[in-house]
Amino acid sequence: MNIFVISSDSFFTQEMITHLHSESRSIEIHENGLDVLSDIRERIPDVVIIDNDCDGINPLVLNKILCRDGRFDKTVFHFIATKKIEDEESFSKANNITNLWIKPVNFQKIAASIN
């Protein structure tokens, strides 16, 4: 399984690596959303985790760019928000987000949701 984590929050990325690490998973960490655009199209991931705290591009814009690309039809998108979103279901649907997580996140639950 190939997982892309996009975040400039070093604590968040370290925790994701710790909780997602396994021999069956390849984890790529990217701090800058613009930089990830070229890498991600060469190696289509199974899972993308976009933290609201990423550099270079608005994380929701990045998410929409990727979701509109047909190569990512089978990719599962997780979004990490920094604050409560009033209508999480509508927000997730409008942004093609499979799993929406609000900080502080439970890293074990995120890891458990990724099979």
PDB file of C-alpha atoms in Angstrom:
ATOM      1  CA  MET A   1       0.000   0.000   0.000  1.00  0.00           C
ATOM      2  CA  ASN A   2       1.331   3.410  -0.989  1.00  0.00           C
ATOM      3  CA  ILE A   3       0.446   6.321   1.333  1.00  0.00           C
ATOM      4  CA  PHE A   4       1.194  10.004   0.750  1.00  0.00           C
ATOM      5  CA  VAL A   5       1.117  12.303   3.805  1.00  0.00           C
ATOM      6  CA  ILE A   6       1.150  16.021   3.035  1.00  0.00           C
ATOM      7  CA  SER A   7       1.864  18.214   6.043  1.00  0.00           C
ATOM      8  CA  SER A   8       4.353  20.811   7.218  1.00  0.00           C
ATOM      9  CA  ASP A   9       3.625  19.893  10.843  1.00  0.00           C
ATOM     10  CA  SER A  10       6.656  17.818  11.894  1.00  0.00           C
ATOM     11  CA  PHE A  11       4.911  16.380  14.973  1.00  0.00           C
ATOM     12  CA  PHE A  12       1.986  15.238  12.830  1.00  0.00           C
ATOM     13  CA  THR A  13       4.229  13.599  10.224  1.00  0.00           C
ATOM     14  CA  GLN A  14       6.312  11.813  12.866  1.00  0.00           C
ATOM     15  CA  GLU A  15       3.175  10.436  14.499  1.00  0.00           C
ATOM     16  CA  MET A  16       1.809   9.312  11.121  1.00  0.00           C
ATOM     17  CA  ILE A  17       5.047   7.479  10.350  1.00  0.00           C
ATOM     18  CA  THR A  18       5.025   5.845  13.785  1.00  0.00           C
ATOM     19  CA  HIS A  19       1.416   4.678  13.548  1.00  0.00           C
ATOM     20  CA  LEU A  20       1.327   3.721   9.856  1.00  0.00           C
ATOM     21  CA  HIS A  21       4.682   1.984   9.607  1.00  0.00           C
ATOM     22  CA  SER A  22       4.543  -1.622   8.427  1.00  0.00           C
ATOM     23  CA  GLU A  23       6.297  -3.758   5.848  1.00  0.00           C
ATOM     24  CA  SER A  24       3.229  -3.696   3.616  1.00  0.00           C
ATOM     25  CA  ARG A  25       3.036   0.126   3.541  1.00  0.00           C
ATOM     26  CA  SER A  26       5.150   2.675   1.726  1.00  0.00           C
ATOM     27  CA  ILE A  27       4.830   6.112   3.322  1.00  0.00           C
ATOM     28  CA  GLU A  28       5.939   9.287   1.568  1.00  0.00           C
ATOM     29  CA  ILE A  29       5.996  12.548   3.496  1.00  0.00           C
ATOM     30  CA  HIS A  30       5.697  15.871   1.689  1.00  0.00           C
ATOM     31  CA  GLU A  31       5.720  19.284   3.342  1.00  0.00           C
ATOM     32  CA  ASN A  32       4.886  21.352   0.274  1.00  0.00           C
ATOM     33  CA  GLY A  33       1.634  20.731  -1.565  1.00  0.00           C
ATOM     34  CA  LEU A  34       2.957  22.105  -4.846  1.00  0.00           C
ATOM     35  CA  ASP A  35       5.960  19.797  -4.786  1.00  0.00           C
ATOM     36  CA  VAL A  36       3.768  16.759  -4.262  1.00  0.00           C
ATOM     37  CA  LEU A  37       1.862  17.345  -7.506  1.00  0.00           C
ATOM     38  CA  SER A  38       4.658  15.997  -9.701  1.00  0.00           C
ATOM     39  CA  ASP A  39       5.601  13.095  -7.410  1.00  0.00           C
ATOM     40  CA  ILE A  40       2.070  11.914  -6.797  1.00  0.00           C
ATOM     41  CA  ARG A  41       1.217  11.601 -10.486  1.00  0.00           C
ATOM     42  CA  GLU A  42       4.201   9.297 -11.051  1.00  0.00           C
ATOM     43  CA  ARG A  43       3.269   6.965  -8.189  1.00  0.00           C
ATOM     44  CA  ILE A  44      -0.488   6.939  -7.721  1.00  0.00           C
ATOM     45  CA  PRO A  45      -1.092   6.346  -4.004  1.00  0.00           C
ATOM     46  CA  ASP A  46      -3.759   4.179  -2.438  1.00  0.00           C
ATOM     47  CA  VAL A  47      -4.241   6.726   0.348  1.00  0.00           C
ATOM     48  CA  VAL A  48      -3.598  10.476   0.563  1.00  0.00           C
ATOM     49  CA  ILE A  49      -3.634  12.235   3.929  1.00  0.00           C
ATOM     50  CA  ILE A  50      -3.705  16.008   3.576  1.00  0.00           C
ATOM     51  CA  ASP A  51      -3.155  18.092   6.694  1.00  0.00           C
ATOM     52  CA  ASN A  52      -4.682  21.555   6.765  1.00  0.00           C
ATOM     53  CA  ASP A  53      -1.154  22.629   7.738  1.00  0.00           C
ATOM     54  CA  CYS A  54       0.719  22.245   4.440  1.00  0.00           C
ATOM     55  CA  ASP A  55       2.900  24.731   2.585  1.00  0.00           C
ATOM     56  CA  GLY A  56       2.782  25.946  -0.996  1.00  0.00           C
ATOM     57  CA  ILE A  57      -0.923  25.565  -1.761  1.00  0.00           C
ATOM     58  CA  ASN A  58      -4.257  25.682   0.012  1.00  0.00           C
ATOM     59  CA  PRO A  59      -4.840  22.083   1.153  1.00  0.00           C
ATOM     60  CA  LEU A  60      -8.447  22.038  -0.071  1.00  0.00           C
ATOM     61  CA  VAL A  61      -7.349  23.290  -3.487  1.00  0.00           C
ATOM     62  CA  LEU A  62      -4.734  20.524  -3.585  1.00  0.00           C
ATOM     63  CA  ASN A  63      -7.391  17.980  -2.626  1.00  0.00           C
ATOM     64  CA  LYS A  64      -9.735  19.199  -5.394  1.00  0.00           C
ATOM     65  CA  ILE A  65      -6.969  19.118  -8.017  1.00  0.00           C
ATOM     66  CA  LEU A  66      -6.182  15.522  -7.166  1.00  0.00           C
ATOM     67  CA  CYS A  67      -9.813  14.417  -6.908  1.00  0.00           C
ATOM     68  CA  ARG A  68     -10.605  15.803 -10.382  1.00  0.00           C
ATOM     69  CA  ASP A  69      -7.829  13.716 -11.913  1.00  0.00           C
ATOM     70  CA  GLY A  70      -9.257  10.370 -13.030  1.00  0.00           C
ATOM     71  CA  ARG A  71      -6.025   8.591 -12.097  1.00  0.00           C
ATOM     72  CA  PHE A  72      -7.010   9.007  -8.448  1.00  0.00           C
ATOM     73  CA  ASP A  73     -10.467   7.431  -8.716  1.00  0.00           C
ATOM     74  CA  LYS A  74      -9.443   4.552  -6.440  1.00  0.00           C
ATOM     75  CA  THR A  75      -7.440   6.705  -4.031  1.00  0.00           C
ATOM     76  CA  VAL A  76      -8.852   7.256  -0.545  1.00  0.00           C
ATOM     77  CA  PHE A  77      -8.546  10.852   0.667  1.00  0.00           C
ATOM     78  CA  HIS A  78      -8.225  11.794   4.335  1.00  0.00           C
ATOM     79  CA  PHE A  79      -8.297  15.434   5.404  1.00  0.00           C
ATOM     80  CA  ILE A  80      -7.000  16.736   8.733  1.00  0.00           C
ATOM     81  CA  ALA A  81      -8.754  19.957   9.782  1.00  0.00           C
ATOM     82  CA  THR A  82      -7.523  22.270  12.505  1.00  0.00           C
ATOM     83  CA  LYS A  83     -10.979  23.148  13.791  1.00  0.00           C
ATOM     84  CA  LYS A  84     -14.488  21.740  13.971  1.00  0.00           C
ATOM     85  CA  ILE A  85     -16.454  21.935  10.729  1.00  0.00           C
ATOM     86  CA  GLU A  86     -20.159  22.581  11.171  1.00  0.00           C
ATOM     87  CA  ASP A  87     -21.533  20.204   8.539  1.00  0.00           C
ATOM     88  CA  GLU A  88     -18.826  17.552   8.243  1.00  0.00           C
ATOM     89  CA  GLU A  89     -20.870  15.343   5.920  1.00  0.00           C
ATOM     90  CA  SER A  90     -21.515  18.117   3.380  1.00  0.00           C
ATOM     91  CA  PHE A  91     -17.934  19.342   3.634  1.00  0.00           C
ATOM     92  CA  SER A  92     -16.572  15.835   3.006  1.00  0.00           C
ATOM     93  CA  LYS A  93     -18.908  15.206   0.100  1.00  0.00           C
ATOM     94  CA  ALA A  94     -18.173  18.577  -1.533  1.00  0.00           C
ATOM     95  CA  ASN A  95     -14.422  17.929  -1.298  1.00  0.00           C
ATOM     96  CA  ASN A  96     -14.383  14.175  -2.098  1.00  0.00           C
ATOM     97  CA  ILE A  97     -12.988  13.391   1.334  1.00  0.00           C
ATOM     98  CA  THR A  98     -13.430   9.829   2.542  1.00  0.00           C
ATOM     99  CA  ASN A  99     -12.375  10.527   6.134  1.00  0.00           C
ATOM    100  CA  LEU A 100     -12.363  13.885   7.873  1.00  0.00           C
ATOM    101  CA  TRP A 101     -10.341  14.171  11.084  1.00  0.00           C
ATOM    102  CA  ILE A 102     -10.298  17.138  13.461  1.00  0.00           C
ATOM    103  CA  LYS A 103      -7.129  18.022  15.422  1.00  0.00           C
ATOM    104  CA  PRO A 104      -6.109  16.848  17.869  1.00  0.00           C
ATOM    105  CA  VAL A 105      -6.413  13.555  16.025  1.00  0.00           C
ATOM    106  CA  ASN A 106      -6.294  10.038  17.332  1.00  0.00           C
ATOM    107  CA  PHE A 107      -3.453   8.573  15.260  1.00  0.00           C
ATOM    108  CA  GLN A 108      -4.424   5.020  16.164  1.00  0.00           C
ATOM    109  CA  LYS A 109      -7.914   5.555  14.711  1.00  0.00           C
ATOM    110  CA  ILE A 110      -6.464   6.967  11.498  1.00  0.00           C
ATOM    111  CA  ALA A 111      -4.107   4.001  11.197  1.00  0.00           C
ATOM    112  CA  ALA A 112      -6.948   1.562  11.901  1.00  0.00           C
ATOM    113  CA  SER A 113      -9.069   3.158   9.160  1.00  0.00           C
ATOM    114  CA  ILE A 114      -6.345   2.481   6.579  1.00  0.00           C
ATOM    115  CA  ASN A 115      -6.407  -1.156   5.596  1.00  0.00           C
TER     116      ASN A 115
END
